[in-house]
Structures are given as structure tokens and as C-alpha cells.
PDB file of C-alpha atoms in Angstrom:
ATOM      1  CA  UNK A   1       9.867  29.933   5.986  1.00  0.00           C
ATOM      2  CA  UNK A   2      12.086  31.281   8.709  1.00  0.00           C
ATOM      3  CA  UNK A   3      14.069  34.404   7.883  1.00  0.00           C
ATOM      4  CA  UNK A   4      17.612  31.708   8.176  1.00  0.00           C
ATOM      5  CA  UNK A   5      15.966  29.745   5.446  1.00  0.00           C
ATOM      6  CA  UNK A   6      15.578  32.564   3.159  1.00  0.00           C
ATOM      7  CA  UNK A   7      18.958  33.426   3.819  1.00  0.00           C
ATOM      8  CA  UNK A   8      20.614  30.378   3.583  1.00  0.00           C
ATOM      9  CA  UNK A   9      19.142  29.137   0.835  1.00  0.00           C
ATOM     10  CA  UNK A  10      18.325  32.414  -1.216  1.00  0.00           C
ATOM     11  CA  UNK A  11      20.703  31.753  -4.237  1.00  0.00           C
ATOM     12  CA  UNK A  12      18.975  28.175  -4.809  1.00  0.00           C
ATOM     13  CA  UNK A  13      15.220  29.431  -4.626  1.00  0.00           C
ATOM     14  CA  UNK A  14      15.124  30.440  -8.526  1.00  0.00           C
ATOM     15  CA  UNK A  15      16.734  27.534  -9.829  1.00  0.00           C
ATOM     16  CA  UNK A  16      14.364  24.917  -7.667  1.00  0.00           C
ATOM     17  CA  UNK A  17      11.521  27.148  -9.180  1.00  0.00           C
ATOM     18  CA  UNK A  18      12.501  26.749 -13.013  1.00  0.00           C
ATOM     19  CA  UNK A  19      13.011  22.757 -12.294  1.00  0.00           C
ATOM     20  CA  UNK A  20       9.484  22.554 -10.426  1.00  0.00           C
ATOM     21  CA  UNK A  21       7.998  24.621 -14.069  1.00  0.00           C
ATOM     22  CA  UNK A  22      10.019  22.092 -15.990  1.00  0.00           C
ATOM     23  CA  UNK A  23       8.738  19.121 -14.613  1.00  0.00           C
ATOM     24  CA  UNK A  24       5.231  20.719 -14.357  1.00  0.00           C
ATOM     25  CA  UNK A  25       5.731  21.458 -18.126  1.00  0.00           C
ATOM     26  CA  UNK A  26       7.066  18.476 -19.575  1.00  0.00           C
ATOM     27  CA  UNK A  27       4.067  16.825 -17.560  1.00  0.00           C
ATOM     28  CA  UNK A  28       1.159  19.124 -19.615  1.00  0.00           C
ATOM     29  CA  UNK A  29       2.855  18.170 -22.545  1.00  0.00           C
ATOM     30  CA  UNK A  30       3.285  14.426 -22.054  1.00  0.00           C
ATOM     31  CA  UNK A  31       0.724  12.189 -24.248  1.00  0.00           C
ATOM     32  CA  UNK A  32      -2.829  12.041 -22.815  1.00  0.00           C
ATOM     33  CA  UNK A  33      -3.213   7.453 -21.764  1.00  0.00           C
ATOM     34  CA  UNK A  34      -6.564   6.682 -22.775  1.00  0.00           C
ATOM     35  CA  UNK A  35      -8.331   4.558 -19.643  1.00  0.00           C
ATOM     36  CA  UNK A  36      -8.111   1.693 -22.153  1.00  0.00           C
ATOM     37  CA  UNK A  37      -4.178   1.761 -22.346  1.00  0.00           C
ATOM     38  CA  UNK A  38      -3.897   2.647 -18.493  1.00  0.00           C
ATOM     39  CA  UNK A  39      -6.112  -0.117 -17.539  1.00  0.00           C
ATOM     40  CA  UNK A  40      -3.866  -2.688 -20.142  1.00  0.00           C
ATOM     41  CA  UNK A  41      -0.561  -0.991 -18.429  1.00  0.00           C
ATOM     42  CA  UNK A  42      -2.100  -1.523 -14.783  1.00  0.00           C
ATOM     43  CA  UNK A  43      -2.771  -5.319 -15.631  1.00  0.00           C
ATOM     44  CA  UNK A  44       0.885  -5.899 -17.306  1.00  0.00           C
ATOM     45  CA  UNK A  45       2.066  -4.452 -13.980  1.00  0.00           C
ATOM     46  CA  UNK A  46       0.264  -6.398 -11.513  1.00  0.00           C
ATOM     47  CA  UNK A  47       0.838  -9.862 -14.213  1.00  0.00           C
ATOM     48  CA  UNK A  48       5.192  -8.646 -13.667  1.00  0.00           C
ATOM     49  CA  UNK A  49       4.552  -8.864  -9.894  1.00  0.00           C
ATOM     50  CA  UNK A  50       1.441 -11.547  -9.056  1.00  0.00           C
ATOM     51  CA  UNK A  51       4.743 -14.213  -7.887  1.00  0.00           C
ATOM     52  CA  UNK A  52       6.181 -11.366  -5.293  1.00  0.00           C
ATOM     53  CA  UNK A  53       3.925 -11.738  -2.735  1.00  0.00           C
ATOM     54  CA  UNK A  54       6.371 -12.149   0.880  1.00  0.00           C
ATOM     55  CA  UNK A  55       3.745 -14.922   2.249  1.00  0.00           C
ATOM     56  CA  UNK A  56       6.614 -14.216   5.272  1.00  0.00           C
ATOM     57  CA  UNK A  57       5.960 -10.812   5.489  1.00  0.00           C
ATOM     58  CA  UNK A  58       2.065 -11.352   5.779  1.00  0.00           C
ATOM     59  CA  UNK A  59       2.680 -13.740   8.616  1.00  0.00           C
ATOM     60  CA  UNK A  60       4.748 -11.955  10.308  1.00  0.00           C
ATOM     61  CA  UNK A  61       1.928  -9.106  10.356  1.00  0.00           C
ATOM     62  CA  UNK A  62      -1.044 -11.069  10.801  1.00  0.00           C
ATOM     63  CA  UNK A  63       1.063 -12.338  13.960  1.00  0.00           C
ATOM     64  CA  UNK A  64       1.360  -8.835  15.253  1.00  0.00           C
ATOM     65  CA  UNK A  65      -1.837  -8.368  14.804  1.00  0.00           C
ATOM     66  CA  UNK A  66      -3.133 -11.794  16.646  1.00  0.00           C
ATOM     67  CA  UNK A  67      -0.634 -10.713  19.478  1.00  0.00           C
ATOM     68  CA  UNK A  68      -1.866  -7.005  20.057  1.00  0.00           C
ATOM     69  CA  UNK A  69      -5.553  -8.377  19.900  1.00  0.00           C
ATOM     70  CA  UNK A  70      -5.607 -12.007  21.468  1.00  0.00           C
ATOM     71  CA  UNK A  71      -7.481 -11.063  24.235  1.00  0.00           C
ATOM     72  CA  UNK A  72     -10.501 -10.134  22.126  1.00  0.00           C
ATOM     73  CA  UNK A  73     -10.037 -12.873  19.222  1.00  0.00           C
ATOM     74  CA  UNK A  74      -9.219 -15.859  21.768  1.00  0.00           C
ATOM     75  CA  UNK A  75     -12.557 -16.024  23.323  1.00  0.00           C
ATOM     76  CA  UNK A  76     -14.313 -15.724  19.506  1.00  0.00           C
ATOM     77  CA  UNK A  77     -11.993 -17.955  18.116  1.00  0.00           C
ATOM     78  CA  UNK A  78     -13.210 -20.916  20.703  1.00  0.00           C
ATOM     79  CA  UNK A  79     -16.750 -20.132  19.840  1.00  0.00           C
ATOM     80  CA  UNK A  80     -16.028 -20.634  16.054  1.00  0.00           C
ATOM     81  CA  UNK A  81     -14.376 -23.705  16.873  1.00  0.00           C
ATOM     82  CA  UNK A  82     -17.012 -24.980  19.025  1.00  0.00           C
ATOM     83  CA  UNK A  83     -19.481 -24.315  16.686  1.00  0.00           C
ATOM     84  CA  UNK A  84     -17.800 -26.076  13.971  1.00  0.00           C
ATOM     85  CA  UNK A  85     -17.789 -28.940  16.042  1.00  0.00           C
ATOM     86  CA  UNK A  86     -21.385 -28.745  16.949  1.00  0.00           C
ATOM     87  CA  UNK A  87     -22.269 -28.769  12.879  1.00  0.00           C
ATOM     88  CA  UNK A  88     -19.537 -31.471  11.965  1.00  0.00           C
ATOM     89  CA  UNK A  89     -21.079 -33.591  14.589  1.00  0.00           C
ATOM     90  CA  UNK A  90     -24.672 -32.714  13.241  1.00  0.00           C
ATOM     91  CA  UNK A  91     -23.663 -33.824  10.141  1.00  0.00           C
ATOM     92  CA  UNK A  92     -22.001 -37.184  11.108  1.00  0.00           C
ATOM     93  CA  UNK A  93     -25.115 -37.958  12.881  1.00  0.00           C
ATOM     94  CA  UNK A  94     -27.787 -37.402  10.103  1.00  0.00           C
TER      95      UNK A  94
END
């Protein structure tokens, strides 16, 4: 810290220090989860939240993403349809 900080904030130091042992106290002494009940908490979480997925949000990055980069994925992107072609019309022919 610069010597301004210490000044300016000098009064405040102690009292941020006994809130930072606080919380660091009242964390030791908070009841040990076993990995059962944090595994069962993890999964009632996700369960709460499975419906929130922002299927606008996703394709608004994955278009970012095809934007920045369609100079590489164009070219392999006509090969995989190509391909698919090639084996659809193998198929139809058998």
C-alpha cells in the first residue's frame, strides 16, 4: 500500500481486520457437509435451474463465434456437407 492509503484509510484498517476474523471464524465453526449432503444440495440446485437456460443467449454466442472464425469453419463446413451427401446418396443407391 501507498503511504496515502495508510493514511487515508488508517482509522478503518482494525475494524476491516476484526470483520475479516469474524467471517473467517464463524466459517471454522460452521457444520462440516458430508460429500453425500453436498452432492444432494448440488443436484436440488441444478433441478431449481435446469428450465433457465437463455437458448438466446447461446445463439447469440455461438454467432460470435461463427463470425470471428468463418473463414476457417466455412471451407470445413462444405466438406461435412459434401460428405453427407456422398453417404446419403450411397445409401439411396444400395
Amino acid at each position: 500500500d501507498s503511504p496515502t492509503n495508510k493514511l487515508l484509510y488508517a482509522k478503518e484498517i482494525p475494524e476491516y481486520k476484526k470483520a475479516v476474523q469474524k467471517y473467517y471464524r464463524e466459517i471454522q465453526e460452521m457444520i462440516t457437509l458430508s460429500e453425500q449432503e453436498m452432492n444432494a444440495h448440488l443436484a436440488e440446485e441444478s433441478r431449481k435451474y435446469q428450465n433457465e437456460f437463455n437458448t438466446n443467449f447461446a445463439m447469440g454466442e455461438i454467432y460470435k463465434y461463427a463470425k470471428r472464425y468463418r473463414s476457417q469453419v466455412s471451407p470445413l463446413l462444405c466438406f461435412v456437407l459434401v460428405s453427407v451427401h456422398a453417404v446419403s446418396d450411397l445409401d439411396r443407391n444400395k
